[in-house]
Amino acid sequence: MLSDVHGNALALEAVLADARAIGFDVMVDLGDTVSGPLWPEDTLALMEKAGALAIRGNHDRVVGCDAPETMYATDRFAHEVLSPVVRQALADRPATLRIGPVLATHGTPTSDMDYLLHEATPHGVIERRHDTVAALLGDTGDAEVILCGHTHRAHAVRLADGRLVVNPGSVGQPGYSWDVPVPHVMEAGAPHARWALLERTGKGAQAGWEMTHRMVVYDWERASAEAARHGRAEWARSLATGFTA
């Protein structure tokens, strides 16, 4: 599974190569695929070629549905380079997706803006308690695994009821700052592209799930230079270092 590519085709290309080398059956894109001052069109072409099952992230929703004059610069960049047909396809993506016993969502099952595994507080970003995660998930039926993105930070927890919740981290944007619900920063601390491999293990009563987070080297200096070329110094810094400052 992968999430939050944010138009970084170089990072996505490296992740897909890593995934093919390991081997996989289904690729799931958890959203926020194109919004970034990089290569939105190339990113979508790579994702389509990979045959990924995709859901809609908050930035996909904005690029696909909102008026450009209401957008922040990053979303507006993607809006301007993508065709109306492509933007409509982003708008038409499902907010959630069930793949057998796996539920894919961007933020939480009810909101593409809410964090699931992390919480922004006045004292910094913290990992949510498991009971809070369970409350945010609500009733997910017979789902055994919940996949989420949005925070750009790789993390996984197993809830008391046995559900596995996984955030693969961000493929293409390792750090950002935001002011909702309070000013905060999300930082991966390294510029690598991230994704996660989910595997079904055992049979019958012994069946379960194993998950591996992956960090992939790619030409992040080139990605950083592309962001700088478009006047986005904060993106250039994050892409090159994994930190926002």
mmCIF file of N, CA, C and O in Angstrom, residues 34-35 40-41 44 56-69 71 74-94:
data_model
loop_
_atom_site.group_PDB
_atom_site.id
_atom_site.type_symbol
_atom_site.label_atom_id
_atom_site.label_comp_id
_atom_site.label_asym_id
_atom_site.label_seq_id
_atom_site.Cartn_x
_atom_site.Cartn_y
_atom_site.Cartn_z
ATOM 1 N N VAL A 34 -1.780 13.671 -6.470
ATOM 2 C CA VAL A 34 -1.237 14.602 -7.462
ATOM 3 C C VAL A 34 -0.838 15.956 -6.920
ATOM 4 O O VAL A 34 -0.088 16.688 -7.592
ATOM 5 N N SER A 35 -1.320 16.359 -5.770
ATOM 6 C CA SER A 35 -1.177 17.738 -5.323
ATOM 7 C C SER A 35 0.230 18.023 -4.827
ATOM 8 O O SER A 35 0.580 17.713 -3.692
ATOM 9 N N PRO A 40 2.471 16.116 -11.517
ATOM 10 C CA PRO A 40 1.161 15.473 -11.329
ATOM 11 C C PRO A 40 0.771 14.528 -12.457
ATOM 12 O O PRO A 40 0.275 13.420 -12.199
ATOM 13 N N GLU A 41 0.974 14.936 -13.699
ATOM 14 C CA GLU A 41 0.564 14.105 -14.829
ATOM 15 C C GLU A 41 1.372 12.815 -14.894
ATOM 16 O O GLU A 41 0.815 11.719 -15.100
ATOM 17 N N LEU A 44 0.202 10.324 -12.184
ATOM 18 C CA LEU A 44 -1.023 9.604 -12.511
ATOM 19 C C LEU A 44 -0.776 8.539 -13.567
ATOM 20 O O LEU A 44 -1.353 7.446 -13.500
ATOM 21 N N ARG A 56 -9.866 8.593 -2.736
ATOM 22 C CA ARG A 56 -9.711 10.044 -2.823
ATOM 23 C C ARG A 56 -9.231 10.608 -1.493
ATOM 24 O O ARG A 56 -9.842 10.381 -0.453
ATOM 25 N N GLY A 57 -8.124 11.348 -1.551
ATOM 26 C CA GLY A 57 -7.654 12.071 -0.381
ATOM 27 C C GLY A 57 -8.216 13.474 -0.356
ATOM 28 O O GLY A 57 -8.869 13.921 -1.309
ATOM 29 N N ASN A 58 -7.949 14.209 0.711
ATOM 30 C CA ASN A 58 -8.486 15.566 0.804
ATOM 31 C C ASN A 58 -7.968 16.470 -0.301
ATOM 32 O O ASN A 58 -8.712 17.297 -0.847
ATOM 33 N N HIS A 59 -6.705 16.319 -0.679
ATOM 34 C CA HIS A 59 -6.174 17.150 -1.757
ATOM 35 C C HIS A 59 -6.718 16.714 -3.120
ATOM 36 O O HIS A 59 -6.935 17.570 -3.990
ATOM 37 N N ASP A 60 -6.951 15.435 -3.323
ATOM 38 C CA ASP A 60 -7.603 14.985 -4.562
ATOM 39 C C ASP A 60 -8.996 15.605 -4.658
ATOM 40 O O ASP A 60 -9.430 16.030 -5.739
ATOM 41 N N ARG A 61 -9.702 15.636 -3.544
ATOM 42 C CA ARG A 61 -11.048 16.232 -3.510
ATOM 43 C C ARG A 61 -10.990 17.708 -3.882
ATOM 44 O O ARG A 61 -11.808 18.193 -4.679
ATOM 45 N N VAL A 62 -10.040 18.427 -3.313
ATOM 46 C CA VAL A 62 -9.924 19.857 -3.600
ATOM 47 C C VAL A 62 -9.593 20.084 -5.072
ATOM 48 O O VAL A 62 -10.242 20.897 -5.760
ATOM 49 N N VAL A 63 -8.603 19.370 -5.588
ATOM 50 C CA VAL A 63 -8.206 19.533 -6.990
ATOM 51 C C VAL A 63 -9.345 19.152 -7.924
ATOM 52 O O VAL A 63 -9.571 19.796 -8.955
ATOM 53 N N GLY A 64 -10.096 18.118 -7.562
ATOM 54 C CA GLY A 64 -11.158 17.638 -8.428
ATOM 55 C C GLY A 64 -12.456 18.392 -8.330
ATOM 56 O O GLY A 64 -13.232 18.423 -9.297
ATOM 57 N N CYS A 65 -12.717 19.033 -7.176
ATOM 58 C CA CYS A 65 -14.051 19.582 -6.929
ATOM 59 C C CYS A 65 -14.101 21.091 -6.719
ATOM 60 O O CYS A 65 -15.139 21.711 -6.992
ATOM 61 N N ASP A 66 -13.041 21.699 -6.219
ATOM 62 C CA ASP A 66 -13.121 23.091 -5.789
ATOM 63 C C ASP A 66 -12.753 24.067 -6.903
ATOM 64 O O ASP A 66 -12.094 23.702 -7.890
ATOM 65 N N ALA A 67 -13.154 25.314 -6.715
ATOM 66 C CA ALA A 67 -12.781 26.376 -7.650
ATOM 67 C C ALA A 67 -11.332 26.771 -7.405
ATOM 68 O O ALA A 67 -10.901 26.884 -6.251
ATOM 69 N N PRO A 68 -10.536 26.981 -8.462
ATOM 70 C CA PRO A 68 -9.107 27.250 -8.280
ATOM 71 C C PRO A 68 -8.811 28.482 -7.436
ATOM 72 O O PRO A 68 -7.799 28.517 -6.731
ATOM 73 N N GLU A 69 -9.694 29.491 -7.488
ATOM 74 C CA GLU A 69 -9.424 30.700 -6.711
ATOM 75 C C GLU A 69 -9.536 30.471 -5.211
ATOM 76 O O GLU A 69 -9.080 31.314 -4.415
ATOM 77 N N MET A 71 -8.217 27.692 -3.782
ATOM 78 C CA MET A 71 -7.199 26.704 -3.444
ATOM 79 C C MET A 71 -5.917 27.343 -2.938
ATOM 80 O O MET A 71 -5.572 28.464 -3.304
ATOM 81 N N THR A 74 -0.392 24.804 -3.782
ATOM 82 C CA THR A 74 -0.031 23.431 -4.157
ATOM 83 C C THR A 74 -1.156 22.759 -4.929
ATOM 84 O O THR A 74 -0.928 22.126 -5.958
ATOM 85 N N ASP A 75 -2.393 22.886 -4.437
ATOM 86 C CA ASP A 75 -3.526 22.301 -5.148
ATOM 87 C C ASP A 75 -3.760 23.011 -6.477
ATOM 88 O O ASP A 75 -4.095 22.372 -7.479
ATOM 89 N N ARG A 76 -3.595 24.321 -6.488
ATOM 90 C CA ARG A 76 -3.821 25.081 -7.715
ATOM 91 C C ARG A 76 -2.823 24.679 -8.799
ATOM 92 O O ARG A 76 -3.168 24.620 -9.990
ATOM 93 N N PHE A 77 -1.590 24.376 -8.402
ATOM 94 C CA PHE A 77 -0.593 23.926 -9.372
ATOM 95 C C PHE A 77 -1.078 22.671 -10.089
ATOM 96 O O PHE A 77 -1.035 22.580 -11.318
ATOM 97 N N ALA A 78 -1.544 21.688 -9.325
ATOM 98 C CA ALA A 78 -2.042 20.451 -9.927
ATOM 99 C C ALA A 78 -3.284 20.715 -10.773
ATOM 100 O O ALA A 78 -3.437 20.153 -11.874
ATOM 101 N N HIS A 79 -4.172 21.560 -10.280
ATOM 102 C CA HIS A 79 -5.392 21.881 -11.020
ATOM 103 C C HIS A 79 -5.076 22.456 -12.391
ATOM 104 O O HIS A 79 -5.723 22.129 -13.391
ATOM 105 N N GLU A 80 -4.060 23.301 -12.446
ATOM 106 C CA GLU A 80 -3.739 23.987 -13.695
ATOM 107 C C GLU A 80 -3.120 23.071 -14.740
ATOM 108 O O GLU A 80 -3.272 23.309 -15.941
ATOM 109 N N VAL A 81 -2.415 22.021 -14.311
ATOM 110 C CA VAL A 81 -1.746 21.159 -15.290
ATOM 111 C C VAL A 81 -2.567 19.929 -15.661
ATOM 112 O O VAL A 81 -2.268 19.270 -16.661
ATOM 113 N N LEU A 82 -3.608 19.613 -14.890
ATOM 114 C CA LEU A 82 -4.424 18.436 -15.181
ATOM 115 C C LEU A 82 -5.653 18.830 -15.984
ATOM 116 O O LEU A 82 -6.245 19.896 -15.776
ATOM 117 N N SER A 83 -6.061 17.959 -16.887
ATOM 118 C CA SER A 83 -7.218 18.233 -17.732
ATOM 119 C C SER A 83 -8.508 18.125 -16.937
ATOM 120 O O SER A 83 -8.552 17.481 -15.877
ATOM 121 N N PRO A 84 -9.600 18.737 -17.432
ATOM 122 C CA PRO A 84 -10.894 18.589 -16.751
ATOM 123 C C PRO A 84 -11.323 17.138 -16.588
ATOM 124 O O PRO A 84 -11.923 16.772 -15.564
ATOM 125 N N VAL A 85 -11.022 16.305 -17.567
ATOM 126 C CA VAL A 85 -11.384 14.884 -17.485
ATOM 127 C C VAL A 85 -10.650 14.210 -16.338
ATOM 128 O O VAL A 85 -11.238 13.434 -15.564
ATOM 129 N N VAL A 86 -9.372 14.501 -16.205
ATOM 130 C CA VAL A 86 -8.583 13.905 -15.124
ATOM 131 C C VAL A 86 -9.044 14.426 -13.771
ATOM 132 O O VAL A 86 -9.160 13.666 -12.797
ATOM 133 N N ARG A 87 -9.324 15.714 -13.697
ATOM 134 C CA ARG A 87 -9.800 16.278 -12.431
ATOM 135 C C ARG A 87 -11.135 15.651 -12.027
ATOM 136 O O ARG A 87 -11.364 15.386 -10.841
ATOM 137 N N GLN A 88 -11.997 15.396 -12.992
ATOM 138 C CA GLN A 88 -13.269 14.753 -12.673
ATOM 139 C C GLN A 88 -13.051 13.335 -12.171
ATOM 140 O O GLN A 88 -13.736 12.867 -11.263
ATOM 141 N N ALA A 89 -12.068 12.649 -12.764
ATOM 142 C CA ALA A 89 -11.755 11.291 -12.308
ATOM 143 C C ALA A 89 -11.281 11.305 -10.862
ATOM 144 O O ALA A 89 -11.611 10.401 -10.074
ATOM 145 N N LEU A 90 -10.527 12.326 -10.467
ATOM 146 C CA LEU A 90 -10.115 12.459 -9.074
ATOM 147 C C LEU A 90 -11.325 12.679 -8.174
ATOM 148 O O LEU A 90 -11.444 12.071 -7.107
ATOM 149 N N ALA A 91 -12.234 13.536 -8.616
ATOM 150 C CA ALA A 91 -13.435 13.812 -7.829
ATOM 151 C C ALA A 91 -14.301 12.571 -7.670
ATOM 152 O O ALA A 91 -14.978 12.402 -6.645
ATOM 153 N N ASP A 92 -14.269 11.706 -8.672
ATOM 154 C CA ASP A 92 -15.115 10.512 -8.670
ATOM 155 C C ASP A 92 -14.524 9.339 -7.887
ATOM 156 O O ASP A 92 -15.183 8.312 -7.722
ATOM 157 N N ARG A 93 -13.312 9.463 -7.417
ATOM 158 C CA ARG A 93 -12.732 8.382 -6.626
ATOM 159 C C ARG A 93 -13.567 8.139 -5.372
ATOM 160 O O ARG A 93 -14.095 9.089 -4.779
ATOM 161 N N PRO A 94 -13.665 6.907 -4.911
ATOM 162 C CA PRO A 94 -14.398 6.654 -3.670
ATOM 163 C C PRO A 94 -13.625 7.174 -2.465
ATOM 164 O O PRO A 94 -12.397 7.218 -2.474
#
